[in-house]
């Protein structure tokens, strides 16, 4: 039986999904889009187009969400799938990554499904017991914009991602 924070595969879909809620025999899911390197491009005057010259990691401020590119009721479809949906638990084929019960660490990114603000993500600045102090940012197409500091309970964290943890610098992260 899937639980909140699990990453699952679903019958008839190629993408993986994140479980955001479990209600009896139904499970609420949204698509998970992987964090990948960004193409480093230069303008090629002879071709009048951008030419890829390699890969570079996204800067901390550019990398905004380990699970999805938006959470916006006006734009419910992305890559051919409904963004938030409830499905029967029997349509879940496999739990590919169980929910992480570990406390996040400083410099890791956390994804929180905030009731008022939708999906928000932030870089962890401090962990105090079960309190997670993070600098949150809204990703593109979110319901609101901006940067702010907030404390959340570790139980509110859906996903933890360490992709850019080594780039975290307490003194300069997100221009605090």
mmCIF file of C-alpha atoms in Angstrom:
data_model
loop_
_atom_site.group_PDB
_atom_site.id
_atom_site.type_symbol
_atom_site.label_atom_id
_atom_site.label_comp_id
_atom_site.label_asym_id
_atom_site.label_seq_id
_atom_site.Cartn_x
_atom_site.Cartn_y
_atom_site.Cartn_z
ATOM 1 C CA UNK A 1 0.000 0.000 0.000
ATOM 2 C CA UNK A 2 1.561 3.337 -1.037
ATOM 3 C CA UNK A 3 2.037 6.115 1.497
ATOM 4 C CA UNK A 4 2.583 9.870 1.373
ATOM 5 C CA UNK A 5 5.960 10.715 -0.159
ATOM 6 C CA UNK A 6 6.374 7.435 -2.074
ATOM 7 C CA UNK A 7 7.448 7.617 -5.695
ATOM 8 C CA UNK A 8 5.384 5.179 -7.743
ATOM 9 C CA UNK A 9 4.741 3.926 -11.241
ATOM 10 C CA UNK A 10 1.152 3.925 -12.451
ATOM 11 C CA UNK A 11 -0.681 1.718 -14.936
ATOM 12 C CA UNK A 12 -0.721 3.292 -18.413
ATOM 13 C CA UNK A 13 1.809 6.070 -17.637
ATOM 14 C CA UNK A 14 5.507 6.348 -18.472
ATOM 15 C CA UNK A 15 6.370 8.973 -15.841
ATOM 16 C CA UNK A 16 6.895 8.313 -12.158
ATOM 17 C CA UNK A 17 4.488 9.952 -9.718
ATOM 18 C CA UNK A 18 4.731 11.311 -6.174
ATOM 19 C CA UNK A 19 2.047 10.351 -3.651
ATOM 20 C CA UNK A 20 0.760 13.465 -1.881
ATOM 21 C CA UNK A 21 -2.248 11.906 -0.090
ATOM 22 C CA UNK A 22 -3.826 8.522 0.664
ATOM 23 C CA UNK A 23 -7.622 8.290 1.151
ATOM 24 C CA UNK A 24 -8.885 4.774 1.782
ATOM 25 C CA UNK A 25 -8.607 2.927 -1.532
ATOM 26 C CA UNK A 26 -7.564 6.075 -3.456
ATOM 27 C CA UNK A 27 -4.184 7.707 -3.751
ATOM 28 C CA UNK A 28 -3.452 11.314 -4.747
ATOM 29 C CA UNK A 29 -0.506 11.668 -7.118
ATOM 30 C CA UNK A 30 1.347 14.235 -9.216
ATOM 31 C CA UNK A 31 4.063 13.658 -11.828
ATOM 32 C CA UNK A 32 7.732 13.643 -10.845
ATOM 33 C CA UNK A 33 10.123 15.323 -13.239
ATOM 34 C CA UNK A 34 13.794 14.541 -12.752
ATOM 35 C CA UNK A 35 16.413 17.140 -11.939
ATOM 36 C CA UNK A 36 18.918 17.050 -14.770
ATOM 37 C CA UNK A 37 21.898 19.028 -15.954
ATOM 38 C CA UNK A 38 21.111 22.035 -18.089
ATOM 39 C CA UNK A 39 22.541 22.434 -21.566
ATOM 40 C CA UNK A 40 25.200 25.130 -21.742
ATOM 41 C CA UNK A 41 24.621 26.943 -25.042
ATOM 42 C CA UNK A 42 26.198 29.702 -27.097
ATOM 43 C CA UNK A 43 24.688 31.610 -30.004
ATOM 44 C CA UNK A 44 26.000 30.307 -33.333
ATOM 45 C CA UNK A 45 25.902 33.234 -35.763
ATOM 46 C CA UNK A 46 26.464 31.035 -38.840
ATOM 47 C CA UNK A 47 23.511 28.773 -37.986
ATOM 48 C CA UNK A 48 21.404 31.557 -36.409
ATOM 49 C CA UNK A 49 20.608 29.169 -33.599
ATOM 50 C CA UNK A 50 21.826 28.091 -30.165
ATOM 51 C CA UNK A 51 24.567 25.449 -30.127
ATOM 52 C CA UNK A 52 25.016 23.127 -27.141
ATOM 53 C CA UNK A 53 28.627 23.220 -25.912
ATOM 54 C CA UNK A 54 28.249 20.967 -22.897
ATOM 55 C CA UNK A 55 26.391 20.341 -19.696
ATOM 56 C CA UNK A 56 26.382 22.437 -16.551
ATOM 57 C CA UNK A 57 24.548 21.993 -13.288
ATOM 58 C CA UNK A 58 21.734 24.443 -12.654
ATOM 59 C CA UNK A 59 22.566 27.173 -10.183
ATOM 60 C CA UNK A 60 20.879 26.828 -6.812
ATOM 61 C CA UNK A 61 18.446 29.640 -7.581
ATOM 62 C CA UNK A 62 17.496 28.087 -10.944
ATOM 63 C CA UNK A 63 16.814 24.642 -9.543
ATOM 64 C CA UNK A 64 13.381 24.965 -8.111
ATOM 65 C CA UNK A 65 11.628 21.648 -7.785
ATOM 66 C CA UNK A 66 12.605 17.981 -7.543
ATOM 67 C CA UNK A 67 9.079 16.781 -8.232
ATOM 68 C CA UNK A 68 7.301 18.995 -10.704
ATOM 69 C CA UNK A 69 7.607 22.044 -12.860
ATOM 70 C CA UNK A 70 4.446 23.759 -11.679
ATOM 71 C CA UNK A 71 1.469 23.553 -9.358
ATOM 72 C CA UNK A 72 -1.164 25.781 -10.818
ATOM 73 C CA UNK A 73 -4.891 25.163 -11.207
ATOM 74 C CA UNK A 74 -5.024 27.194 -14.426
ATOM 75 C CA UNK A 75 -2.524 24.809 -16.055
ATOM 76 C CA UNK A 76 -3.558 21.309 -15.049
ATOM 77 C CA UNK A 77 -1.909 19.385 -17.871
ATOM 78 C CA UNK A 78 1.811 18.980 -18.504
ATOM 79 C CA UNK A 79 3.406 16.438 -20.843
ATOM 80 C CA UNK A 80 0.015 14.871 -21.472
ATOM 81 C CA UNK A 81 -0.825 13.973 -17.877
ATOM 82 C CA UNK A 82 -3.169 15.597 -15.380
ATOM 83 C CA UNK A 83 -1.034 17.277 -12.750
ATOM 84 C CA UNK A 84 -2.889 16.389 -9.510
ATOM 85 C CA UNK A 85 -5.221 13.443 -9.600
ATOM 86 C CA UNK A 86 -6.684 10.696 -7.426
ATOM 87 C CA UNK A 87 -6.509 7.138 -8.705
ATOM 88 C CA UNK A 88 -7.491 3.755 -7.327
ATOM 89 C CA UNK A 89 -4.667 2.122 -5.354
ATOM 90 C CA UNK A 90 -4.876 -0.926 -7.629
ATOM 91 C CA UNK A 91 -3.556 1.229 -10.524
ATOM 92 C CA UNK A 92 -0.251 1.674 -8.666
ATOM 93 C CA UNK A 93 2.109 -0.848 -10.249
ATOM 94 C CA UNK A 94 5.203 -0.412 -8.091
ATOM 95 C CA UNK A 95 6.697 1.761 -5.366
ATOM 96 C CA UNK A 96 10.014 2.682 -7.004
ATOM 97 C CA UNK A 97 11.273 4.795 -4.110
ATOM 98 C CA UNK A 98 9.691 4.526 -0.656
ATOM 99 C CA UNK A 99 9.044 7.704 1.323
ATOM 100 C CA UNK A 100 12.168 8.931 3.064
ATOM 101 C CA UNK A 101 11.844 8.824 6.841
ATOM 102 C CA UNK A 102 15.247 10.422 7.413
ATOM 103 C CA UNK A 103 15.556 14.021 8.544
ATOM 104 C CA UNK A 104 16.846 16.273 5.774
ATOM 105 C CA UNK A 105 20.343 17.697 6.136
ATOM 106 C CA UNK A 106 21.692 21.217 5.744
ATOM 107 C CA UNK A 107 22.053 22.104 2.059
ATOM 108 C CA UNK A 108 19.521 19.559 0.806
ATOM 109 C CA UNK A 109 16.336 20.630 -0.946
ATOM 110 C CA UNK A 110 12.934 19.745 0.470
ATOM 111 C CA UNK A 111 9.574 19.718 -1.277
ATOM 112 C CA UNK A 112 6.525 20.676 0.790
ATOM 113 C CA UNK A 113 2.892 20.627 -0.327
ATOM 114 C CA UNK A 114 1.688 23.807 1.372
ATOM 115 C CA UNK A 115 -2.087 24.179 1.679
ATOM 116 C CA UNK A 116 -2.063 27.876 0.770
ATOM 117 C CA UNK A 117 0.900 28.107 -1.596
ATOM 118 C CA UNK A 118 0.927 24.808 -3.446
ATOM 119 C CA UNK A 119 4.189 22.974 -3.997
ATOM 120 C CA UNK A 120 7.131 24.888 -2.609
ATOM 121 C CA UNK A 121 10.733 23.870 -2.281
ATOM 122 C CA UNK A 122 13.528 25.178 -0.187
ATOM 123 C CA UNK A 123 17.123 24.643 0.785
ATOM 124 C CA UNK A 124 17.584 23.459 4.365
ATOM 125 C CA UNK A 125 19.435 25.996 6.531
ATOM 126 C CA UNK A 126 19.132 24.226 9.899
ATOM 127 C CA UNK A 127 17.493 21.181 11.480
ATOM 128 C CA UNK A 128 16.353 21.546 15.081
ATOM 129 C CA UNK A 129 14.758 18.331 16.365
ATOM 130 C CA UNK A 130 11.895 17.707 13.931
ATOM 131 C CA UNK A 131 11.797 21.369 12.849
ATOM 132 C CA UNK A 132 13.280 22.041 9.424
ATOM 133 C CA UNK A 133 14.392 25.643 8.840
ATOM 134 C CA UNK A 134 14.514 26.335 5.106
ATOM 135 C CA UNK A 135 14.812 29.162 2.632
ATOM 136 C CA UNK A 136 11.841 28.543 0.362
ATOM 137 C CA UNK A 137 11.366 29.673 -3.221
ATOM 138 C CA UNK A 138 8.376 29.462 -5.486
ATOM 139 C CA UNK A 139 9.082 27.768 -8.765
ATOM 140 C CA UNK A 140 7.998 29.100 -12.134
ATOM 141 C CA UNK A 141 4.226 29.164 -12.714
ATOM 142 C CA UNK A 142 3.522 28.802 -9.005
ATOM 143 C CA UNK A 143 0.622 30.513 -7.293
ATOM 144 C CA UNK A 144 2.901 33.147 -5.728
ATOM 145 C CA UNK A 145 6.451 34.347 -6.204
ATOM 146 C CA UNK A 146 9.331 35.159 -3.952
ATOM 147 C CA UNK A 147 11.820 33.894 -1.417
ATOM 148 C CA UNK A 148 11.187 33.523 2.300
ATOM 149 C CA UNK A 149 12.391 31.656 5.382
ATOM 150 C CA UNK A 150 10.006 29.215 7.017
ATOM 151 C CA UNK A 151 10.062 26.431 9.607
ATOM 152 C CA UNK A 152 8.187 23.225 8.774
ATOM 153 C CA UNK A 153 7.778 19.924 10.572
ATOM 154 C CA UNK A 154 9.799 17.091 9.050
ATOM 155 C CA UNK A 155 6.491 15.199 8.639
ATOM 156 C CA UNK A 156 5.373 17.880 6.137
ATOM 157 C CA UNK A 157 8.292 17.169 3.792
ATOM 158 C CA UNK A 158 7.262 15.123 0.739
ATOM 159 C CA UNK A 159 10.672 14.688 -0.899
ATOM 160 C CA UNK A 160 14.303 15.355 -0.058
ATOM 161 C CA UNK A 161 16.873 15.878 -2.791
ATOM 162 C CA UNK A 162 20.653 16.092 -2.343
ATOM 163 C CA UNK A 163 21.450 16.763 -6.029
ATOM 164 C CA UNK A 164 22.972 20.188 -5.329
ATOM 165 C CA UNK A 165 23.873 19.798 -1.659
ATOM 166 C CA UNK A 166 27.590 20.169 -2.416
ATOM 167 C CA UNK A 167 26.907 23.601 -3.996
ATOM 168 C CA UNK A 168 25.263 24.930 -0.827
ATOM 169 C CA UNK A 169 27.132 27.760 0.842
ATOM 170 C CA UNK A 170 25.543 29.038 4.054
ATOM 171 C CA UNK A 171 26.864 32.555 3.505
ATOM 172 C CA UNK A 172 25.669 33.038 -0.048
ATOM 173 C CA UNK A 173 22.875 30.519 -0.656
ATOM 174 C CA UNK A 174 20.019 32.144 -2.523
ATOM 175 C CA UNK A 175 21.472 35.605 -1.815
ATOM 176 C CA UNK A 176 20.245 35.583 1.792
#
